[in-house]
Amino acid sequence: MKIAATGASGLVGTPLLRRLRTDGHDVIQLVRREPRQPGEARWDPAAGTIEPGALDGVEAAVNLSGAGAGDKRWTDEYKRTIHASRVDSTRTLASALAALDPVPSVLLNASAVGYYGDRGEEVLTEESTPGVGFLADVCVDWEAATLAAQEAGIRTVHLRTGLVLSAKGGAFGRQLPLFRLGLGGPLGRGRMWWPWITLEDQLAAIRFLLDVDVSGPVNLTGPGPTRQVEVARALGDALHRPALVPVPPPALHLVLGEFAGDVLASQRAVSTRLLDAGFTFRHPDIASACAWVVRR
């Protein structure tokens, strides 16, 4: 299958492209810089342009583009960057795919469980309504930006991803050094629900959704959301370290600013559509997930 991919330099994108190519797919990587090697093509999401002919013959697309929500402090300017980097890239790609003849069979487009906002104890399925707040608003606009692809009859999947567990980066990977020193622990009381998924299951789920007839939002989260204090405890156990040092919410706000509110948010999201489609998780519980991260 010929697949167009964006956001390929990130935590998920880098290993995903490697595995897709290992699977035998012909992958075209869209990049913002000048192409340096075969299999790359130039695009400019802000300008809404893609190198002519780059998508010819494409049968599927995976769009993972977007500035990291936790990469910088949320100034007004960076919040605009977060929004534009997601919406502009999605709209540009969706419109270009819709103009192809024939159109591709599927567009897998990144989204996030931030769509649901802070929902306390409420169980959140793909049918749940959007929440309130900056990230929830971004996710609503992000998913809406795929409209051209949907109207063209392209099967479109919104990958509402939770906390990706990996030793190689992301929000979870940045916590590992503290836990290795025995300085990890709950955030506040740690009672918020964290919907998590290992990087291994994230990659497997994306490859699964390329072929399975599922459309619309899909929660890419493990089969059991877990309270944050239990995530901390499981990671401490896997490292044979205590995980008792609490981080007071004011301290988190001091370090992260507005983004701290989303880190402390409770999202009891469950992977209903993924499980109903027959996907099998390699790491179905937080203990096996943290053990895998530590082994890696």
XYZ file of N, CA and C in Angstrom, residues 84-249:
498
model
N -2.918 26.100 15.293
C -2.677 26.189 13.854
C -1.924 24.977 13.337
N -0.968 24.465 14.099
C -0.169 23.339 13.619
C -1.017 22.092 13.414
N -2.090 21.968 14.150
C -2.992 20.828 13.996
C -4.039 21.066 12.909
N -4.704 22.194 13.007
C -5.823 22.467 12.100
C -5.340 22.728 10.675
N -4.295 23.526 10.510
C -3.802 23.825 9.162
C -3.281 22.577 8.461
N -2.512 21.748 9.189
C -1.967 20.541 8.567
C -3.083 19.577 8.177
N -4.066 19.437 9.047
C -5.171 18.520 8.756
C -5.997 19.007 7.572
N -6.328 20.280 7.565
C -7.132 20.828 6.467
C -6.387 20.717 5.135
N -5.077 21.005 5.158
C -4.278 20.936 3.930
C -4.244 19.519 3.386
N -3.967 18.550 4.269
C -3.870 17.163 3.816
C -5.227 16.627 3.378
N -6.271 16.895 4.171
C -7.605 16.388 3.832
C -8.070 16.922 2.473
N -7.819 18.190 2.203
C -8.227 18.784 0.929
C -7.450 18.183 -0.237
N -6.143 17.957 -0.025
C -5.321 17.377 -1.089
C -5.736 15.935 -1.383
N -6.047 15.182 -0.352
C -6.488 13.796 -0.557
C -7.833 13.759 -1.276
N -8.726 14.675 -0.915
C -10.049 14.705 -1.526
C -9.980 15.037 -3.008
N -8.899 15.714 -3.441
C -8.759 16.105 -4.848
C -8.150 15.013 -5.708
N -7.703 13.919 -5.100
C -7.086 12.844 -5.868
C -8.134 12.018 -6.595
N -7.719 11.367 -7.660
C -8.609 10.475 -8.413
C -7.819 9.229 -8.815
N -8.097 8.098 -8.173
C -9.110 7.882 -7.132
C -8.653 8.414 -5.782
N -9.621 8.599 -4.888
C -9.272 9.059 -3.542
C -8.717 7.880 -2.745
N -7.892 8.149 -1.743
C -7.395 7.073 -0.879
C -8.540 6.405 -0.122
N -8.258 5.243 0.410
C -9.298 4.516 1.134
C -9.465 5.015 2.565
N -8.386 5.552 3.176
C -8.479 5.886 4.594
C -7.538 7.036 4.955
N -7.981 7.865 5.897
C -7.159 8.887 6.542
C -7.227 8.640 8.044
N -6.070 8.329 8.633
C -5.966 8.223 10.094
C -5.402 9.544 10.589
N -6.194 10.288 11.336
C -5.807 11.644 11.727
C -5.683 11.741 13.243
N -4.551 12.272 13.703
C -4.319 12.393 15.136
C -5.363 13.281 15.799
N -5.694 12.934 17.021
C -6.488 13.758 17.923
C -6.021 13.381 19.326
N -6.802 13.679 20.347
C -6.349 13.394 21.709
C -7.541 13.267 22.649
N -7.323 12.588 23.768
C -8.378 12.484 24.775
C -8.650 13.835 25.419
N -7.788 14.825 25.140
C -8.076 16.182 25.582
C -9.407 16.695 25.054
N -9.942 16.016 24.028
C -11.266 16.324 23.478
C -12.337 16.348 24.580
N -12.163 15.500 25.597
C -13.208 15.324 26.610
C -13.107 16.323 27.765
N -11.976 17.033 27.871
C -11.812 17.952 28.989
C -11.709 17.206 30.313
N -11.915 17.921 31.405
C -11.831 17.349 32.752
C -13.214 16.846 33.146
N -13.364 15.493 33.249
C -14.715 14.926 33.415
C -14.889 14.103 34.694
N -13.932 14.182 35.628
C -14.108 13.508 36.908
C -14.250 12.008 36.775
N -15.341 11.454 37.322
C -15.559 10.008 37.358
C -16.344 9.488 36.151
N -16.767 10.372 35.254
C -17.580 9.966 34.109
C -16.805 9.038 33.172
N -17.418 7.910 32.803
C -16.810 7.003 31.832
C -17.001 7.605 30.444
N -15.902 7.729 29.699
C -15.927 8.424 28.423
C -15.705 7.452 27.273
N -16.716 7.277 26.439
C -16.593 6.485 25.218
C -16.494 7.438 24.033
N -16.334 6.875 22.866
C -16.248 7.697 21.652
C -17.538 8.468 21.372
N -18.632 8.081 22.035
C -19.907 8.768 21.854
C -20.055 9.959 22.790
N -19.144 10.127 23.740
C -19.253 11.208 24.714
C -19.073 12.568 24.048
N -19.682 13.575 24.625
C -19.622 14.931 24.089
C -18.263 15.573 24.392
N -17.883 16.602 23.646
C -16.627 17.290 23.953
C -16.718 18.045 25.271
N -15.544 18.257 25.883
C -15.501 19.004 27.125
C -15.269 20.476 26.864
N -14.821 21.165 27.900
C -14.533 22.590 27.782
C -13.062 22.822 28.079
N -12.540 23.926 27.586
C -11.142 24.258 27.800
C -10.393 24.370 26.491
N -9.183 24.877 26.568
C -8.394 25.129 25.365
C -8.142 23.864 24.555
N -7.628 22.807 25.189
C -7.310 21.595 24.430
C -8.561 20.928 23.870
N -9.658 20.975 24.617
C -10.909 20.420 24.094
C -11.341 21.174 22.843
N -11.243 22.491 22.874
C -11.603 23.293 21.699
C -10.683 22.991 20.523
N -9.378 22.833 20.798
C -8.431 22.494 19.738
C -8.820 21.174 19.088
N -9.139 20.174 19.913
C -9.468 18.847 19.377
C -10.736 18.889 18.529
N -11.716 19.664 18.942
C -12.950 19.796 18.150
C -12.625 20.380 16.777
N -11.838 21.439 16.734
C -11.464 22.058 15.456
C -10.566 21.127 14.632
N -9.689 20.415 15.295
C -8.761 19.470 14.662
C -9.548 18.403 13.904
N -10.513 17.807 14.576
C -11.301 16.750 13.946
C -12.188 17.311 12.834
N -12.720 18.494 13.039
C -13.577 19.107 12.011
C -12.803 19.425 10.743
N -11.492 19.617 10.865
C -10.671 19.975 9.705
C -10.520 18.839 8.700
N -10.993 17.636 9.044
C -10.953 16.507 8.104
C -12.176 16.483 7.189
N -13.031 17.481 7.270
C -14.316 17.456 6.565
C -14.184 17.158 5.070
N -13.209 17.770 4.400
C -13.069 17.552 2.951
C -12.841 16.084 2.636
N -12.051 15.408 3.438
C -11.802 13.983 3.217
C -13.072 13.168 3.432
N -13.808 13.485 4.488
C -15.038 12.754 4.766
C -16.053 12.943 3.640
N -16.175 14.185 3.176
C -17.142 14.457 2.111
C -16.759 13.775 0.802
N -15.464 13.495 0.629
C -14.997 12.809 -0.579
C -15.156 11.292 -0.472
N -15.675 10.826 0.648
C -15.898 9.384 0.825
C -14.699 8.631 1.370
N -13.716 9.343 1.901
C -12.542 8.699 2.488
C -12.873 8.285 3.925
N -12.660 7.025 4.247
C -12.865 6.566 5.623
C -11.899 7.327 6.535
N -12.452 8.062 7.486
C -11.645 8.946 8.319
C -11.746 8.524 9.777
N -10.585 8.358 10.403
C -10.512 7.939 11.803
C -9.797 9.015 12.607
N -10.403 9.415 13.719
C -9.786 10.385 14.621
C -9.140 9.614 15.770
N -7.819 9.657 15.836
C -7.059 8.882 16.826
C -6.969 9.672 18.132
N -7.939 9.463 19.009
C -7.947 10.182 20.287
C -7.012 9.479 21.268
N -5.769 9.919 21.249
C -4.705 9.246 21.987
C -4.616 9.735 23.421
N -4.356 8.798 24.324
C -4.121 9.137 25.725
C -2.642 9.345 25.989
N -2.234 9.172 27.236
C -0.833 9.300 27.625
C -0.052 8.117 27.054
N 0.900 8.395 26.178
C 1.690 7.332 25.564
C 2.850 6.975 26.492
N 2.886 5.718 26.925
C 3.931 5.256 27.835
C 5.131 4.779 27.026
N 6.251 5.464 27.194
C 7.470 5.130 26.487
C 8.650 5.671 27.264
N 9.770 4.954 27.200
C 10.997 5.437 27.833
C 11.729 6.420 26.936
N 11.267 6.581 25.707
C 12.023 7.336 24.714
C 11.617 8.798 24.589
N 10.639 9.227 25.365
C 10.242 10.620 25.269
C 8.795 10.818 25.651
N 8.263 11.950 25.294
C 6.902 12.279 25.658
C 6.798 12.645 27.131
N 5.589 12.947 27.574
C 5.382 13.368 28.956
C 5.783 12.280 29.946
N 5.509 11.030 29.597
C 5.833 9.926 30.513
C 7.336 9.700 30.581
N 7.996 9.714 29.443
C 9.432 9.482 29.412
C 10.207 10.514 30.201
N 9.682 11.755 30.245
C 10.372 12.806 30.980
C 10.283 12.601 32.487
N 9.326 11.776 32.945
C 9.206 11.512 34.378
C 10.150 10.413 34.861
N 10.631 9.577 33.953
C 11.415 8.409 34.354
C 12.648 8.731 35.185
N 13.439 9.751 34.824
C 14.626 10.034 35.652
C 14.284 10.287 37.111
N 13.183 11.000 37.392
C 12.786 11.240 38.774
C 12.419 9.944 39.475
N 11.679 9.085 38.781
C 11.283 7.820 39.387
C 12.490 6.914 39.624
N 13.455 6.954 38.731
C 14.662 6.145 38.931
C 15.422 6.576 40.185
N 15.279 7.863 40.538
C 15.929 8.381 41.736
C 15.067 8.221 42.988
N 13.890 7.628 42.818
C 12.985 7.481 43.951
C 12.261 8.756 44.313
N 12.184 9.700 43.362
C 11.577 10.997 43.622
C 10.235 11.166 42.926
N 9.697 10.082 42.359
C 8.405 10.166 41.696
C 7.269 9.961 42.685
N 6.072 10.279 42.243
C 4.920 10.096 43.113
C 3.663 10.678 42.527
N 2.619 10.770 43.333
C 1.337 11.283 42.841
C 1.371 12.778 42.580
N 0.541 13.203 41.644
C 0.346 14.626 41.374
C -0.870 15.065 42.188
N -0.638 15.910 43.159
C -1.711 16.231 44.086
C -2.111 14.969 44.838
N -3.402 14.700 44.923
C -3.881 13.469 45.558
C -3.775 12.279 44.615
N -3.549 12.545 43.320
C -3.397 11.464 42.362
C -4.678 10.733 42.046
N -5.833 11.323 42.312
C -7.116 10.632 42.138
C -7.677 10.770 40.722
N -7.047 11.605 39.883
C -7.573 11.780 38.530
C -7.327 10.518 37.693
N -8.243 10.263 36.754
C -8.097 9.110 35.855
C -7.171 9.483 34.703
N -6.186 8.635 34.460
C -5.266 8.815 33.338
C -5.488 7.723 32.305
N -5.965 8.066 31.113
C -6.089 7.078 30.036
C -4.733 6.916 29.352
N -4.134 5.756 29.449
C -2.772 5.536 28.964
C -2.763 4.453 27.883
N -1.670 4.409 27.137
C -1.437 3.338 26.163
C 0.069 3.234 25.964
N 0.597 2.033 25.865
C 2.032 1.913 25.605
C 2.317 2.277 24.149
N 3.525 2.728 23.906
C 3.922 3.045 22.532
C 3.759 1.818 21.639
N 4.063 0.643 22.168
C 3.930 -0.587 21.385
C 2.489 -0.799 20.937
N 1.531 -0.604 21.843
C 0.122 -0.769 21.487
C -0.374 0.372 20.600
N 0.148 1.564 20.801
C -0.213 2.691 19.935
C 0.151 2.387 18.485
N 1.367 1.908 18.263
C 1.817 1.587 16.908
C 0.987 0.452 16.317
N 0.727 -0.563 17.128
C -0.060 -1.705 16.645
C -1.484 -1.280 16.305
N -2.058 -0.389 17.115
C -3.438 0.047 16.874
C -3.540 0.863 15.580
N -2.572 1.717 15.321
C -2.593 2.506 14.090
C -2.494 1.588 12.880
N -1.609 0.622 12.926
C -1.486 -0.318 11.803
C -2.765 -1.140 11.646
N -3.389 -1.504 12.757
C -4.654 -2.239 12.758
C -5.753 -1.424 12.077
N -5.822 -0.125 12.394
C -6.893 0.726 11.875
C -6.720 1.082 10.405
N -5.545 0.856 9.851
C -5.372 1.043 8.413
C -6.250 0.080 7.625
N -6.494 -1.092 8.179
C -7.166 -2.154 7.430
C -8.575 -2.476 7.906
N -8.908 -2.118 9.147
C -10.206 -2.493 9.715
C -11.243 -1.423 9.392
N -12.453 -1.845 9.061
C -13.492 -0.915 8.628
C -14.111 -0.188 9.822
N -13.353 0.749 10.379
C -13.807 1.587 11.491
C -13.621 3.038 11.075
N -14.572 3.876 11.396
C -14.435 5.302 11.081
C -14.921 6.124 12.261
N -14.593 7.420 12.218
C -14.966 8.303 13.309
C -13.940 8.257 14.429
N -14.294 8.757 15.604
C -13.343 8.790 16.710
C -13.059 7.396 17.269
N -11.808 7.170 17.627
C -11.387 5.927 18.276
C -10.463 6.306 19.434
N -10.821 5.908 20.646
C -9.968 6.169 21.799
C -8.768 5.224 21.774
N -7.584 5.780 21.538
C -6.363 4.974 21.592
C -5.847 5.029 23.018
N -6.486 4.226 23.851
C -6.140 4.133 25.262
C -6.178 2.662 25.650
N -5.426 2.304 26.679
C -5.440 0.930 27.155
C -6.836 0.532 27.616
N -7.076 -0.772 27.797
C -8.420 -1.235 28.132
C -8.885 -0.821 29.526
N -7.971 -0.364 30.372
C -8.361 0.040 31.712
C -7.741 1.357 32.120
N -8.499 2.481 32.079
C -7.942 3.738 32.590
C -7.589 3.576 34.060
N -6.586 4.300 34.520
C -6.024 4.091 35.845
C -5.850 5.427 36.537
N -6.069 5.450 37.831
C -5.834 6.693 38.565
C -4.337 6.999 38.563
N -4.023 8.281 38.549
C -2.619 8.679 38.415
C -1.754 8.125 39.524
N -2.272 8.048 40.734
C -1.475 7.515 41.836
C -1.121 6.047 41.599
N -1.997 5.310 40.912
C -1.724 3.903 40.607
C -0.698 3.779 39.486
N -0.723 4.732 38.544
C 0.309 4.760 37.506
C 1.672 4.982 38.157
N 1.741 5.953 39.072
C 2.998 6.240 39.766
C 3.470 5.026 40.563
N 2.547 4.364 41.243
C 2.916 3.195 42.046
C 3.432 2.061 41.161
N 2.758 1.829 40.027
C 3.178 0.750 39.123
C 4.551 1.026 38.538
N 4.832 2.296 38.207
C 6.150 2.632 37.675
C 7.221 2.464 38.748
N 6.916 2.890 39.971
C 7.857 2.695 41.064
C 8.146 1.217 41.307
N 7.104 0.385 41.269
C 7.286 -1.053 41.465
C 8.165 -1.644 40.366
N 7.932 -1.218 39.122
C 8.716 -1.757 38.010
C 10.188 -1.382 38.135
N 10.452 -0.219 38.739
C 11.825 0.250 38.914
C 12.424 -0.153 40.264
N 11.579 -0.788 41.104
C 12.003 -1.139 42.468
C 12.423 0.103 43.241
N 11.610 1.151 43.093
C 11.850 2.406 43.778
C 10.543 2.852 44.451
N 10.643 3.616 45.533
C 9.411 4.172 46.105
C 8.818 5.214 45.169
N 7.523 5.398 45.272
C 6.846 6.422 44.460
C 5.901 7.174 45.377
N 6.477 7.845 46.361
C 5.697 8.429 47.438
C 5.776 9.942 47.512
N 6.649 10.549 46.700
C 6.859 11.998 46.807
C 5.762 12.736 46.042
N 4.819 13.363 46.736
C 3.730 14.048 46.019
C 4.198 15.371 45.415
N 3.569 15.730 44.309
C 3.818 17.029 43.687
C 2.592 17.896 43.944
N 2.705 18.921 44.768
C 1.533 19.772 45.051
C 1.063 20.481 43.782
N -0.243 20.566 43.564
C -0.751 21.260 42.374
C -0.182 22.664 42.182
